[in-house]
Amino acid sequence: MWNKERWITAAILLGATAVMMFPLIMSWSGRNIPMVQELGLARGTWAPLHAWIAALLFAGAYIAYTFRVLPFVREQQREVSLFKLIGVAAAFASGIMEEVVFRRWLMDTVQSYGIGSAGQVLLSGVIFGLFHLVWHAFSADRRFSLYGAASTVVAGAALAVIYLLGGRNLGPCIAAHVLINLVVEPWLVLAAVSGATSAKSALDRSQNRAKTR
């Protein structure tokens, strides 16, 4: 049976997934939504090989870093459940739409105002990090929230660099983002919600609470 933290985490992820899937579903149903077309994932539209290599290296490094600083996320990798399925849905939805918004739309808009590559990368990273403070509002550990936002700024900047390396092709960015999310979600959000930001897992904490009731 799910505990309170899992219900909150599931609600956050389902809500975010529903919002982000809407434009994708509209596009797949035949509506003309340019922002979610030509994502660089179809044969013949792929980015250069070096951009894909950079994306895979970044994804691997970020996952390894997350496992090191949040053992709880590493501990949950073998779980197969409805909760994990929700995380998988969120992984694909956010991996696509966040790249559409924070790389394609934001960076291309900034470029149209004459801001160079460095400024595009900086703004993309900072705004990406600030956006992710939304789910940190549910965090039981405010210090972790700020730390998580800072690491997300770095991740956003790295994905922005990959976007430029790929000739403004979203394919490698989406692949890296989805791969990271598939591994860390929903556990990263659960860790924030439950306060399991150290080696002690959220599961253990919630079980201990249940025993004391």
Coordinates of C-alpha atoms in Angstrom, one line a residue:
M1 CA 0.0 0.0 0.0
W2 CA 1.3 3.4 -0.9
N3 CA 2.3 5.9 1.8
K4 CA 1.6 9.6 1.8
E5 CA 4.9 10.5 0.1
R6 CA 4.2 8.1 -2.8
W7 CA 0.7 9.6 -3.3
I8 CA 2.1 13.1 -3.4
T9 CA 4.9 12.1 -5.8
A10 CA 2.5 10.3 -8.1
A11 CA 0.2 13.3 -8.1
I12 CA 3.1 15.6 -9.0
L13 CA 4.3 13.4 -11.8
L14 CA 0.8 12.6 -13.2
G15 CA -0.1 16.3 -13.3
A16 CA 3.1 17.3 -15.0
T17 CA 2.8 14.4 -17.5
A18 CA -0.8 15.3 -18.4
V19 CA 0.2 18.9 -19.1
M20 CA 3.3 18.0 -21.1
M21 CA 1.6 15.2 -23.1
F22 CA -1.2 17.5 -24.4
P23 CA 0.7 19.2 -27.2
L24 CA 2.3 15.9 -28.2
I25 CA -1.0 14.2 -28.4
M26 CA -2.4 17.1 -30.4
S27 CA 0.5 16.9 -32.8
W28 CA 0.2 13.1 -33.2
S29 CA -3.5 13.5 -33.9
G30 CA -2.7 15.6 -37.0
R31 CA -2.7 19.2 -35.6
N32 CA 0.0 21.4 -36.9
I33 CA 2.1 22.3 -33.9
P34 CA 5.5 23.3 -35.3
M35 CA 7.3 23.4 -31.9
V36 CA 6.8 19.6 -31.4
Q37 CA 7.6 18.6 -34.9
E38 CA 11.0 17.6 -36.4
L39 CA 12.5 16.5 -33.1
G40 CA 15.5 15.0 -34.6
L41 CA 14.5 11.4 -33.8
A42 CA 13.4 10.2 -37.2
R43 CA 15.8 8.6 -39.7
G44 CA 17.3 11.3 -42.0
T45 CA 17.0 14.0 -39.4
W46 CA 19.6 12.9 -36.9
A47 CA 22.2 15.2 -35.4
P48 CA 26.0 14.6 -36.0
L49 CA 27.5 11.7 -34.2
H50 CA 29.6 13.8 -31.8
A51 CA 26.4 15.3 -30.4
W52 CA 25.0 11.9 -29.7
I53 CA 28.2 10.8 -28.0
A54 CA 28.2 14.0 -25.9
A55 CA 24.6 13.3 -24.9
L56 CA 25.3 9.7 -23.8
L57 CA 28.4 10.7 -21.9
F58 CA 26.5 13.5 -20.1
A59 CA 23.6 11.2 -19.3
G60 CA 25.9 8.5 -17.8
A61 CA 27.8 11.1 -15.8
Y62 CA 24.6 12.7 -14.4
I63 CA 23.2 9.3 -13.4
A64 CA 26.4 8.3 -11.7
Y65 CA 26.5 11.6 -9.9
T66 CA 22.9 11.1 -8.7
F67 CA 23.6 7.6 -7.5
R68 CA 26.6 8.9 -5.5
V69 CA 24.9 11.8 -3.8
L70 CA 21.5 10.1 -3.4
P71 CA 22.0 6.4 -2.6
F72 CA 18.2 6.2 -2.1
V73 CA 17.7 6.6 -5.9
R74 CA 20.3 3.8 -6.6
E75 CA 18.6 1.5 -4.0
Q76 CA 15.2 1.6 -5.8
Q77 CA 16.4 0.6 -9.3
R78 CA 15.1 -3.0 -9.1
E79 CA 11.5 -2.0 -8.2
V80 CA 8.9 -2.8 -10.8
S81 CA 5.5 -1.3 -10.0
L82 CA 2.8 1.0 -11.0
F83 CA 4.7 3.8 -9.2
K84 CA 7.7 3.2 -11.5
L85 CA 5.4 3.1 -14.5
I86 CA 4.2 6.6 -13.7
G87 CA 7.8 7.6 -13.5
V88 CA 8.4 6.1 -17.0
A89 CA 5.5 8.1 -18.5
A90 CA 6.8 11.2 -16.9
A91 CA 10.3 10.5 -18.2
F92 CA 9.2 10.5 -21.8
A93 CA 6.8 13.4 -21.5
S94 CA 9.2 15.7 -19.7
G95 CA 12.2 14.5 -21.7
I96 CA 10.6 15.7 -24.9
M97 CA 8.6 18.7 -23.8
E98 CA 11.2 20.3 -21.5
E99 CA 13.7 20.1 -24.4
V100 CA 11.3 21.6 -26.8
V101 CA 10.7 24.5 -24.3
F102 CA 14.0 25.1 -22.7
R103 CA 16.3 24.3 -25.6
R104 CA 14.4 24.9 -28.9
W105 CA 12.0 27.6 -28.0
L106 CA 14.0 29.5 -25.3
M107 CA 17.4 29.3 -27.0
D108 CA 16.1 30.1 -30.5
T109 CA 14.1 33.0 -29.2
V110 CA 17.1 34.4 -27.3
Q111 CA 19.2 33.9 -30.4
S112 CA 16.7 36.0 -32.4
Y113 CA 17.4 38.9 -30.1
G114 CA 21.1 38.7 -31.0
I115 CA 22.3 36.9 -27.8
G116 CA 25.3 34.7 -28.5
S117 CA 25.9 31.0 -27.7
A118 CA 27.3 31.7 -24.2
G119 CA 24.2 33.7 -23.2
Q120 CA 21.9 31.1 -24.7
V121 CA 23.5 28.4 -22.6
L122 CA 23.5 30.4 -19.4
L123 CA 19.8 31.5 -19.7
S124 CA 18.7 28.0 -20.7
G125 CA 20.4 26.5 -17.7
V126 CA 19.3 29.1 -15.2
I127 CA 15.6 29.1 -16.3
F128 CA 15.6 25.3 -16.5
G129 CA 16.8 25.2 -12.8
L130 CA 14.3 27.8 -11.6
F131 CA 11.5 25.8 -13.3
H132 CA 12.4 22.7 -11.4
L133 CA 12.0 24.6 -8.1
V134 CA 8.3 24.0 -8.6
W135 CA 8.3 20.3 -7.5
H136 CA 10.9 21.2 -4.8
A137 CA 8.1 23.2 -3.2
F138 CA 6.9 19.9 -1.9
S139 CA 10.3 19.0 -0.5
A140 CA 10.7 18.1 3.1
D141 CA 14.3 19.3 2.9
R142 CA 14.7 23.0 1.8
R143 CA 18.5 22.7 1.7
F144 CA 18.2 19.8 -0.7
S145 CA 15.8 21.9 -2.8
L146 CA 18.4 24.6 -3.4
Y147 CA 21.1 22.0 -4.0
G148 CA 18.8 20.2 -6.5
A149 CA 18.0 23.4 -8.3
A150 CA 21.7 24.2 -8.6
S151 CA 22.5 20.8 -10.1
T152 CA 19.5 21.2 -12.5
V153 CA 21.0 24.5 -13.7
V154 CA 24.2 22.7 -14.6
A155 CA 22.2 19.9 -16.3
G156 CA 20.2 22.5 -18.3
A157 CA 23.4 24.2 -19.4
A158 CA 25.0 20.9 -20.4
L159 CA 21.9 20.1 -22.5
A160 CA 22.1 23.5 -24.1
V161 CA 25.7 22.9 -25.1
I162 CA 24.6 19.6 -26.6
Y163 CA 21.8 21.4 -28.5
L164 CA 24.4 23.7 -30.1
L165 CA 26.8 20.8 -30.8
G166 CA 24.1 19.1 -32.7
G167 CA 23.4 22.1 -34.9
R168 CA 20.3 23.0 -32.9
N169 CA 18.9 19.5 -33.3
L170 CA 16.9 18.3 -30.3
G171 CA 17.4 14.5 -30.8
P172 CA 20.5 14.1 -28.6
C173 CA 19.1 16.4 -25.9
I174 CA 15.8 14.4 -25.8
A175 CA 17.7 11.1 -25.7
A176 CA 19.9 12.2 -22.8
H177 CA 17.0 13.7 -20.9
V178 CA 14.7 10.7 -21.3
L179 CA 17.6 8.3 -20.3
I180 CA 18.3 10.3 -17.1
N181 CA 14.6 10.5 -16.2
L182 CA 14.1 6.7 -16.9
V183 CA 16.7 6.0 -14.2
V184 CA 16.0 8.7 -11.6
E185 CA 12.2 9.1 -11.8
P186 CA 10.1 8.8 -9.8
W187 CA 12.7 8.2 -7.1
L188 CA 14.3 11.7 -7.3
V189 CA 11.0 13.4 -6.7
L190 CA 10.1 10.9 -3.9
A191 CA 13.4 11.6 -2.3
A192 CA 12.7 15.3 -2.2
V193 CA 9.1 14.9 -1.0
S194 CA 9.9 12.4 1.8
G195 CA 13.2 13.9 2.8
A196 CA 15.2 10.8 1.8
T197 CA 18.1 12.9 0.7
S198 CA 20.8 10.8 2.4
A199 CA 21.6 7.1 2.5
K200 CA 18.5 6.5 4.5
S201 CA 15.7 5.7 2.2
A202 CA 12.2 7.2 2.0
L203 CA 10.8 3.7 2.3
D204 CA 12.5 3.1 5.6
R205 CA 11.4 6.5 6.9
S206 CA 7.8 5.9 6.0
Q207 CA 7.8 2.4 7.5
N208 CA 9.2 3.8 10.7
R209 CA 6.4 6.4 10.8
A210 CA 3.8 3.7 10.3
K211 CA 5.2 1.6 13.2
T212 CA 4.9 4.5 15.6
R213 CA 1.2 5.2 14.8

